[in-house]
Coordinates of C-alpha atoms in Angstrom, one line a residue:
X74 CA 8.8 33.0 104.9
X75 CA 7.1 35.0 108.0
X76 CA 7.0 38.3 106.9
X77 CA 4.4 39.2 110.3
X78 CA 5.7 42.6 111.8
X79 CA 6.6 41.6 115.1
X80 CA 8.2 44.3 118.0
X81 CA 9.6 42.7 121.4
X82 CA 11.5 43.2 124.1
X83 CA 14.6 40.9 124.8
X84 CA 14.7 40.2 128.3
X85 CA 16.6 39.0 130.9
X86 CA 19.7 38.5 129.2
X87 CA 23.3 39.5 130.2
X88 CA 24.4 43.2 128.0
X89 CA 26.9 41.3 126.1
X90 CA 24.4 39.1 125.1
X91 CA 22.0 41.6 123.8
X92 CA 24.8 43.4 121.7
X93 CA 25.9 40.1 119.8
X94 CA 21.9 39.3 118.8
X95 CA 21.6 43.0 117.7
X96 CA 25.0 42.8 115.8
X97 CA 24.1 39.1 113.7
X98 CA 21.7 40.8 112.5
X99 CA 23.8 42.1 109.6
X100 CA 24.7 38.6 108.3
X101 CA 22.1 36.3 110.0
X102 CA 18.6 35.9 108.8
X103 CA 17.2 35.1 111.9
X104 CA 14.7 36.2 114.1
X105 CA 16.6 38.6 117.0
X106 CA 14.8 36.2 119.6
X107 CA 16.3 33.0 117.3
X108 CA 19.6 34.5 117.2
X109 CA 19.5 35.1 121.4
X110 CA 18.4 31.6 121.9
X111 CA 21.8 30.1 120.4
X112 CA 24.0 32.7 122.2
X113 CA 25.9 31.7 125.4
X114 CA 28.3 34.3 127.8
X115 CA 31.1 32.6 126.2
X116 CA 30.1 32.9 122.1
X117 CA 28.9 36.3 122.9
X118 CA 32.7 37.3 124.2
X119 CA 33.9 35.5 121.7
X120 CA 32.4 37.6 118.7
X121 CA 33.0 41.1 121.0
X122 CA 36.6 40.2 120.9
X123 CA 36.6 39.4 117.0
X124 CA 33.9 41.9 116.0
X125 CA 34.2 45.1 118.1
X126 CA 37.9 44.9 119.9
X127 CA 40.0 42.9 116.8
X128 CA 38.2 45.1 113.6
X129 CA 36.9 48.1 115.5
X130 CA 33.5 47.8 115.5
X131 CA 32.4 49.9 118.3
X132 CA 28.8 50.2 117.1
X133 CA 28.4 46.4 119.0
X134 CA 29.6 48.0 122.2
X135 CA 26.6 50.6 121.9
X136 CA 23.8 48.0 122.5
X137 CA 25.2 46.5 125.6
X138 CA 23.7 48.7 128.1
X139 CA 24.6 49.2 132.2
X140 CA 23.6 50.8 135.4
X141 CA 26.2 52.1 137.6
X142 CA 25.9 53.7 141.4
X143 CA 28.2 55.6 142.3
X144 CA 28.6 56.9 145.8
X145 CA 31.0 59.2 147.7
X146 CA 32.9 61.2 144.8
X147 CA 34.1 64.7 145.1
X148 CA 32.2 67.1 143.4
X149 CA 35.3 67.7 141.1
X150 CA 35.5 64.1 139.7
X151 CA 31.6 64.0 139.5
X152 CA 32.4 66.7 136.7
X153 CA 35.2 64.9 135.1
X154 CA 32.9 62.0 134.7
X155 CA 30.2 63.9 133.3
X156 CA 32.2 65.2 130.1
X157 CA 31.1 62.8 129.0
X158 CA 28.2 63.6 127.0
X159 CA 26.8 60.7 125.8
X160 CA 26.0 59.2 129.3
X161 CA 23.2 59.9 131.5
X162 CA 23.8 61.3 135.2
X163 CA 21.1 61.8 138.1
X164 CA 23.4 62.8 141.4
X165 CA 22.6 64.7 145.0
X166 CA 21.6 68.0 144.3
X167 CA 23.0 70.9 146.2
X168 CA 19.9 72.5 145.8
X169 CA 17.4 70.2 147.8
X170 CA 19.6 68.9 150.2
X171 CA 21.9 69.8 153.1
X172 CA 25.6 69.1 153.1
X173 CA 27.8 67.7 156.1
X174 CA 31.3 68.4 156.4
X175 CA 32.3 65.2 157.4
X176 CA 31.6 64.3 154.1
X177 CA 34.7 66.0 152.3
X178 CA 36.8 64.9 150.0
X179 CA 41.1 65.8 150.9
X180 CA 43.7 64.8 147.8
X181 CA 46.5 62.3 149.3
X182 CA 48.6 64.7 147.6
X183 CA 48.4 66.9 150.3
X184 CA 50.0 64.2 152.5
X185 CA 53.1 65.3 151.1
X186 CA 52.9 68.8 152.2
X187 CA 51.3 69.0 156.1
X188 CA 51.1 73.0 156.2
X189 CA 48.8 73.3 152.8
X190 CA 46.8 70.0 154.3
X191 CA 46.2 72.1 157.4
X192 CA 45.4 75.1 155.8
X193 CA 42.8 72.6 153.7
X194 CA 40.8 71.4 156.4
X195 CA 41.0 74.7 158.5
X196 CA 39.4 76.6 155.3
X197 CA 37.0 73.5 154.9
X198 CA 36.0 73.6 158.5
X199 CA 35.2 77.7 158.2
X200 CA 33.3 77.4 155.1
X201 CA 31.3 74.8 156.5
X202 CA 30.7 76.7 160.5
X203 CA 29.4 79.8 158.0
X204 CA 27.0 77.5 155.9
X205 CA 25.8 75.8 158.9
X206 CA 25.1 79.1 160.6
X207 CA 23.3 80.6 157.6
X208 CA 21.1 77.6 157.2
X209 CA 17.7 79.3 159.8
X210 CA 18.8 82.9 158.9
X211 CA 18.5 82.7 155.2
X212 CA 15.5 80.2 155.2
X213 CA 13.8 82.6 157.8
X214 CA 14.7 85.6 155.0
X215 CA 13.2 83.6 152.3
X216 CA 10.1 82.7 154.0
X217 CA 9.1 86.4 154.9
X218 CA 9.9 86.9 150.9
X219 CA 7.8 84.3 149.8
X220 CA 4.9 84.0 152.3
X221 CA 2.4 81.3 152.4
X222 CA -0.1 83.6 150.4
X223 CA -2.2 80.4 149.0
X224 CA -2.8 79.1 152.1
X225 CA -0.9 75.8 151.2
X226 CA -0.6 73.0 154.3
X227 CA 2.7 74.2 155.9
X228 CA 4.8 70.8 154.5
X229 CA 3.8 72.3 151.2
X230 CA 4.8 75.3 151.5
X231 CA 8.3 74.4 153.0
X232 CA 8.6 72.0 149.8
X233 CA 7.7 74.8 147.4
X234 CA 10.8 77.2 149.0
X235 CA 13.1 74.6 149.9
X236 CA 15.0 75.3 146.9
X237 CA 14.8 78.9 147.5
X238 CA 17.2 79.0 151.1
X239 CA 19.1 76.2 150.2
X240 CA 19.9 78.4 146.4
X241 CA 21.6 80.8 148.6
X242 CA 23.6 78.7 151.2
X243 CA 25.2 76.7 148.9
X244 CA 27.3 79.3 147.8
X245 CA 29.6 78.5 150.5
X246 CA 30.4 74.4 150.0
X247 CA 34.2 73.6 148.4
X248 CA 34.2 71.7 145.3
X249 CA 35.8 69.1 147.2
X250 CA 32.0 67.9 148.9
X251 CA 31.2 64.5 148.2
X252 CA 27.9 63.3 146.1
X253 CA 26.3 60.1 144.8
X254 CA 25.2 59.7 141.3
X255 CA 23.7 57.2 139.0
X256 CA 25.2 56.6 135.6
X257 CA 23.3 54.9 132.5
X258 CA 25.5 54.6 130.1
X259 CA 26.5 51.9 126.7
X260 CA 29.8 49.8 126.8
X261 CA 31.3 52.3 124.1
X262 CA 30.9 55.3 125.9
X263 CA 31.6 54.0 129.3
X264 CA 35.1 53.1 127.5
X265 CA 36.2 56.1 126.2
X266 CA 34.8 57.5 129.8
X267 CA 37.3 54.9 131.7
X268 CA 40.1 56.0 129.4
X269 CA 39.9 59.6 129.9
X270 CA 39.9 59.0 133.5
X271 CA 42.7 57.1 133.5
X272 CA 44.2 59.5 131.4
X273 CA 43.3 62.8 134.0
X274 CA 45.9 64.6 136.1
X275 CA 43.4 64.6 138.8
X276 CA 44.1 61.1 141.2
X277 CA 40.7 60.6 142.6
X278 CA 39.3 61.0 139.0
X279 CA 42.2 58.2 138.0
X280 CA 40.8 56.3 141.0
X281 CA 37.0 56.6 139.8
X282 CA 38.4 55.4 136.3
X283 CA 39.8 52.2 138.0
X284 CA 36.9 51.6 140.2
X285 CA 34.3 52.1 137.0
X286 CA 36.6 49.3 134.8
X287 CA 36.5 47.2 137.6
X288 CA 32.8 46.9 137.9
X289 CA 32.0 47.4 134.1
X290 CA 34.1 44.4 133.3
X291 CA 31.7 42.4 136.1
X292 CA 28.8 43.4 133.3
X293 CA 30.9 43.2 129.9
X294 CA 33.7 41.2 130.3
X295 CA 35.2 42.2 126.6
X296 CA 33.7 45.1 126.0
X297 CA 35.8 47.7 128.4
X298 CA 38.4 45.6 128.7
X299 CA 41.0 47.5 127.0
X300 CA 40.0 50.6 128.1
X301 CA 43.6 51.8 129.5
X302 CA 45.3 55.6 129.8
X303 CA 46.0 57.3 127.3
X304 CA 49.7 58.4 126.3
X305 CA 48.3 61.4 124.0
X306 CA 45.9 62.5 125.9
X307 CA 48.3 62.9 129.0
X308 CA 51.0 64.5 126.7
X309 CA 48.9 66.8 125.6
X310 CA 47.4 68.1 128.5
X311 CA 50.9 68.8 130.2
X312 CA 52.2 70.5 126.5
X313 CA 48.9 72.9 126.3
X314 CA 48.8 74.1 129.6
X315 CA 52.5 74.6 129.1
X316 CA 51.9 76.3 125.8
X317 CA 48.9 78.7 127.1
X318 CA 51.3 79.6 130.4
X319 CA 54.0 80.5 127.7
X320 CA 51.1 82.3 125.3
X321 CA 49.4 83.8 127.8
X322 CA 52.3 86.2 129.4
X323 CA 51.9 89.1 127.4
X324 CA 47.9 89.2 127.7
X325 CA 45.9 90.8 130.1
X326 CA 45.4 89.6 133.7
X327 CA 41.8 89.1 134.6
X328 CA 39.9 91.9 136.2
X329 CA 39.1 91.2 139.8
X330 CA 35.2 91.2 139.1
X331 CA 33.7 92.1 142.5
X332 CA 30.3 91.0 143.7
X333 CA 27.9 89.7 141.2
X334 CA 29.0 90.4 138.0
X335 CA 28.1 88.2 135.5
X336 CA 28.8 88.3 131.9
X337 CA 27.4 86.5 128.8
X338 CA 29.8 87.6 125.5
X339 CA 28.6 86.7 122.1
X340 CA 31.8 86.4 120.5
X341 CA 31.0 84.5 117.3
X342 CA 27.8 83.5 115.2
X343 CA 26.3 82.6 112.2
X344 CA 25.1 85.9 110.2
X345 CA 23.2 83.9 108.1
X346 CA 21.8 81.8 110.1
X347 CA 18.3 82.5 109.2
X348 CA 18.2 82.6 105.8
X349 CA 20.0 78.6 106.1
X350 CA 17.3 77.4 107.9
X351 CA 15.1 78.3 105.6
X352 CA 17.5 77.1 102.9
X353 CA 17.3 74.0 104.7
X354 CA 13.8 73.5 104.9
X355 CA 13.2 74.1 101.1
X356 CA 16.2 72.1 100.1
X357 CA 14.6 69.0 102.4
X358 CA 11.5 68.9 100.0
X359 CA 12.7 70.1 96.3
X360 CA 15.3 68.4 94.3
X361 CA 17.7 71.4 94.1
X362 CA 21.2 72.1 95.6
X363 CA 21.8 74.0 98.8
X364 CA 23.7 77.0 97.2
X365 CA 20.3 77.2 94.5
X366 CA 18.3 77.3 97.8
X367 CA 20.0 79.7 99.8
X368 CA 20.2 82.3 96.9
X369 CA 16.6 81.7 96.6
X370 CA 15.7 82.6 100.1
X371 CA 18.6 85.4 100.4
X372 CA 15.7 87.0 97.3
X373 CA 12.7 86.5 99.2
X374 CA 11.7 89.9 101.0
X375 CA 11.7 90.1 104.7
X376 CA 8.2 90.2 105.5
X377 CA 7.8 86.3 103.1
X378 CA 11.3 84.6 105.5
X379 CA 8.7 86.0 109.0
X380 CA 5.7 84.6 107.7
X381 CA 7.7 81.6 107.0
X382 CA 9.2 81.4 110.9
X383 CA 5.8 81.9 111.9
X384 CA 3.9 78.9 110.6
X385 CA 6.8 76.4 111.6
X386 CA 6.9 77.9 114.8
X387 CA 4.0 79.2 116.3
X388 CA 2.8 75.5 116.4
X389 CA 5.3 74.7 119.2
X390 CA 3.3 74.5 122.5
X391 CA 6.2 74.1 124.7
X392 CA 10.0 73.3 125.1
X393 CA 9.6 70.1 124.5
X394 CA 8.2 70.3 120.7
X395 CA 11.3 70.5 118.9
X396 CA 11.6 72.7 116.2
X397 CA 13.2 71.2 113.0
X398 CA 16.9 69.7 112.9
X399 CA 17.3 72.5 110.1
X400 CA 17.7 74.8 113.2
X401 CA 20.6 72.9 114.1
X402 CA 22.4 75.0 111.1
X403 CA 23.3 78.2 113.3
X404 CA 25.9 78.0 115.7
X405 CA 26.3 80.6 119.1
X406 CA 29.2 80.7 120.7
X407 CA 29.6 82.7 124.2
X408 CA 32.3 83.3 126.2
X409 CA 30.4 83.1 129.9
X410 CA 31.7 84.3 133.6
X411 CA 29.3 82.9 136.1
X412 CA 29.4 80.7 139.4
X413 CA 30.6 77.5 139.5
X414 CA 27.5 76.4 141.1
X415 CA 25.4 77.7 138.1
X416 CA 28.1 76.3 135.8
X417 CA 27.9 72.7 137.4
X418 CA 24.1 72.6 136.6
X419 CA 24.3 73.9 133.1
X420 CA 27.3 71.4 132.2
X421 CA 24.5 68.9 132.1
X422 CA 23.2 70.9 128.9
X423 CA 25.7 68.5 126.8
X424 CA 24.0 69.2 123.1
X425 CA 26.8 71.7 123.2
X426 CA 30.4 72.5 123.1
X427 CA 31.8 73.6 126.4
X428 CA 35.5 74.6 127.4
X429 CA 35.9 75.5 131.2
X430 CA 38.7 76.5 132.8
X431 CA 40.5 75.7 135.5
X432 CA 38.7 76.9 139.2
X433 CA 42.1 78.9 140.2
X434 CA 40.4 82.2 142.1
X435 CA 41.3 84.4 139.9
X436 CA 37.9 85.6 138.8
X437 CA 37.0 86.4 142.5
X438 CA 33.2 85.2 143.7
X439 CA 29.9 85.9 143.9
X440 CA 28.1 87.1 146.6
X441 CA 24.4 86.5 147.2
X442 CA 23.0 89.8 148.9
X443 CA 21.2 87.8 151.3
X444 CA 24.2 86.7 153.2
X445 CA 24.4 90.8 154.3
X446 CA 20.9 91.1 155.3
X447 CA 20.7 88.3 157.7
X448 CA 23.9 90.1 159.3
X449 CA 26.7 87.5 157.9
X450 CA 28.3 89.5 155.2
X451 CA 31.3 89.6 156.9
X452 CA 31.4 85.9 157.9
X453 CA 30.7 84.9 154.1
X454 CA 33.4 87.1 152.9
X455 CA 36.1 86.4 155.3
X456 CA 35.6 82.5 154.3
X457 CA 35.3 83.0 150.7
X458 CA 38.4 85.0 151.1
X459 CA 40.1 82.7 153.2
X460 CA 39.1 79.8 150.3
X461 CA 40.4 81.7 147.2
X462 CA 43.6 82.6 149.7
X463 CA 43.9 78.8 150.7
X464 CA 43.3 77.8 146.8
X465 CA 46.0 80.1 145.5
X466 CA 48.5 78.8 148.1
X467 CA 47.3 74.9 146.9
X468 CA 47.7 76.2 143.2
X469 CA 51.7 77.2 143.0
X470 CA 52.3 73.4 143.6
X471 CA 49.1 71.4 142.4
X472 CA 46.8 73.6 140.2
X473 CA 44.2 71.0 139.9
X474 CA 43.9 69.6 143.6
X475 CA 43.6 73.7 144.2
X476 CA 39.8 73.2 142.8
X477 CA 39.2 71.3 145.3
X478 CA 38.8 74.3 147.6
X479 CA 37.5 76.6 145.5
X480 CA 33.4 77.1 146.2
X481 CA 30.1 77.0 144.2
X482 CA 30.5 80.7 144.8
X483 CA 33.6 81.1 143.1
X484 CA 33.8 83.1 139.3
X485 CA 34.0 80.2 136.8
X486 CA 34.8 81.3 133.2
X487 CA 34.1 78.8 129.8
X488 CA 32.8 78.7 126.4
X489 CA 30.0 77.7 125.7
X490 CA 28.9 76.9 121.6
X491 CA 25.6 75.4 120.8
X492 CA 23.3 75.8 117.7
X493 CA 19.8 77.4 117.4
X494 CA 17.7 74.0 118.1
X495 CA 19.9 73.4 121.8
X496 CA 19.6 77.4 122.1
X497 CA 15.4 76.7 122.0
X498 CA 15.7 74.0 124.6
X499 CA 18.5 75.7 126.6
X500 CA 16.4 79.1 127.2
X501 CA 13.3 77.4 127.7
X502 CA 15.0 75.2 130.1
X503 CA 17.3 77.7 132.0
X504 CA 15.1 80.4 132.2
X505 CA 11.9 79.3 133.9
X506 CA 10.6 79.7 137.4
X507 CA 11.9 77.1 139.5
X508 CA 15.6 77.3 138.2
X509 CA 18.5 79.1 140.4
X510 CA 18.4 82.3 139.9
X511 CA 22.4 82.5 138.6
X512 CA 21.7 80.4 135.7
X513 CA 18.1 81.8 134.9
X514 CA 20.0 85.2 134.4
X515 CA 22.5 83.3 131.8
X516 CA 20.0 81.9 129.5
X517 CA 18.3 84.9 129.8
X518 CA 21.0 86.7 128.3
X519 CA 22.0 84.7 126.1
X520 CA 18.3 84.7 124.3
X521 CA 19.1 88.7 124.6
X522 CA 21.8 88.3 122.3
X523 CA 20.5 85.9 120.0
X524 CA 17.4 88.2 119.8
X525 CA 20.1 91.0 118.7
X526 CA 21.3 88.9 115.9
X527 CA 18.7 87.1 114.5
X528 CA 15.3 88.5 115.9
X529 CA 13.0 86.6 113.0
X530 CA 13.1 84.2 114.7
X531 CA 14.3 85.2 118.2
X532 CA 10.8 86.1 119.3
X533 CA 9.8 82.2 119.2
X534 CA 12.1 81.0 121.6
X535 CA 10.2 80.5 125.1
X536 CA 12.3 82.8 127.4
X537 CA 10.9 83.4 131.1
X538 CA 12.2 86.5 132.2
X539 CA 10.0 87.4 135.1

């Protein structure tokens, strides 16, 4: 018997392939590269359909890996793709390149109407003339705020405040822009992503759902090939949003929020938090129960539970060290009112829980204050007025296609849960030089109000707030 440790890599074989050879494993006591070598296309379908479709064993589907491009998708079915978590995205980003209006992305439902489609591309075209006129002002701002002090070669410097002008103009581009974006994703995931697609009200996201079966079945014939809408997931998206409508009558309308306020609520935590990390940490290493160790560490005094943060903590040299999953324990959960454009760059933070509402207006927008001193403050506002006008008049027939013309500027409100180990990472992340400065503000203060709650160990989280 060769019991040599061996570690390869299985190459060049089709995805299907790989995810039978991993999945014999379980029965078969040969090598992985043994197994491979007596696999064809056909046997490999032949077990998916048995194995993972027939009994359910979705775990196969997990080891057959593809790569998918994905070009010309509004920025609206970008984000209905990426709910889902367990994929990994890289797209365009609004914050390092320029936007043309010709690339825009108009529902066929509005076909059916001719007024609201004219009102659609006349608010498109006006939010586009104000973001193409903004473009030299606000980089000639930003340069005179961030001046070439270092003496860096001029291409340098450009590079280093690219981000900086380009931060501020894209406050003014629709939802309904079109961007590419690269998707890595397994055969199991990519599924259930096909399925909720299918299953959206949106059509172009129905349309991306189609498109992605078709080439996903090119790379795992068996593996996606029931993925198909979904009856409960449509009937229950057309009896909540019924239900809330009906709920939601005798509750206070939303304040019309003005220019730049932004809100981060705590509206639910852990109180002990703390003390079950530490519960958690002793419980790891002593054979005890978790009740025996909590009441333990609930005895400790305060000044033994700081000296224990400290040693596991201080360690850390960076966001990247992890603490220990025991900080996974405590959960935070904010309700957040921010822009949509900082909202569309945090939603890629997916170690976390997030609900989002609908884009719909009724939040009002935000308004960057450079936009006034350049001498376009009324330009920016009688477009973003004209959008949320133009949206409003979409929404009393086709509340989703309204998104469309909502902006990056517009007031997005969602929930956002995630426990103390994401929060370290999140913060760290969020806050740093570099980041827009909508969404620096957020995880800013959201450490604030973890710090409120549970300082002990507050004061190791990496926050940037300069």
């Amino acid at each position: 018997m060769n019991t040599q440790h061996r570690i390869y890599a299985l190459k060049n074989l089709p995805p299907e392939v790989v995810a039978v050879t991993f999945a014999k494993c379980s029965r078969s006591p040969e090598t992985f590269d043994q197994i491979a070598a007596e696999l064809t296309a056909e046997k490999s379908a032949a077990f998916n359909k048995k194995w993972a479709v027939n009994y359910g064993h979705g775990s196969v589907a997990e080891h057959a890996f593809m790569n998918i491009a994905i070009e010309n998708v509004s920025l609206m079915a970008v984000e209905c793709l990426q709910s889902n978590r367990l994929g990994s995205y890289t797209e365009k980003s609004s914050r390092y390149q320029i936007y043309n209006r010709e690339r825009i992305y108009v529902p066929n439902i509005l076909n059916n109407d001719p007024e609201l489609k004219q009102a659609y591309l006349a608010t498109i075209h006006q939010l586009f003339d104000v973001y193409e006129k903004s473009i030299e002002p606000i980089k000639g701002a930003i340069e005179k705020l961030y001046p070439n002090r270092a003496g860096d070669p001029e291409a340098v410097w450009q590079a280093k405040i690219k981000s900086k002008w380009i931060d501020v103009c894209r406050f003014l581009l629709p939802n309904a822009v079109l961007a590419n974006l690269g998707m890595s994703v397994n055969a199991r995931t990519m599924e259930y992503a096909i399925t909720k697609l299918l299953s959206h009200p949106l059509e172009e996201a129905r349309h991306l759902g189609a498109d992605l079966k078709r080439v996903a079945l090119e790379i795992t014939p068996t593996l996606v090939k029931f993925a198909d809408p979904n009856e409960a997931y449509i009937l229950n998206e057309q009896y909540l949003r019924g239900k809330a409508w009906s709920l939601a009558q005798d509750l206070k309308a939303p304040e019309f929020t003005g220019d730049n306020k932004l809100s981060v609520e705590l509206v639910d935590y852990d109180a002990d938090g703390e003390d079950k990390i530490l519960a958690g940490l002793i419980y790891k290493y002593e054979p005890i129960s978790f009740n025996a160790a909590l009441a333990k560490v609930r005895s400790l005094p305060f000044a033994e539970k700081e000296t224990m943060f400290r040693t596991v903590l201080e360690k850390l040299r960076n966001i990247y060290d992890k603490p220990p999953r025991e900080f996974e324990y405590p959960y935070y959960t904010f309700d957040v009112l921010l822009d949509q454009g900082a909202y569309y760059d945090l939603k890629r933070n997916r170690i976390m829980t997030q609900t989002p509402q609908l884009l719909s207006g009724e939040y009002g927008y935000y308004t960057p204050r450079l936009f006034s001193q350049v001498g376009l403050g009324a330009d920016y506002t009688n477009a973003m007025d004209r959008a949320h006008q133009t949206a409003k008049l979409i929404a009393k027939k086709y509340p989703y296609e309204a998104q469309y013309i909502t902006t990056k500027a517009t007031a997005r409100r969602f929930v956002m849960k995630m426990n103390l180990r994401e929060a370290f990472y999140f913060v760290g992340l969020r806050s740093r030089q570099g980041g827009h400065f909508m969404y620096r503000r957020v995880a800013q203060m959201v450490y604030d109000q973890i710090a409120r709650v549970h300082p002990m160990v507050a004061k190791y989280i990496m926050v940037d707030k300069s």
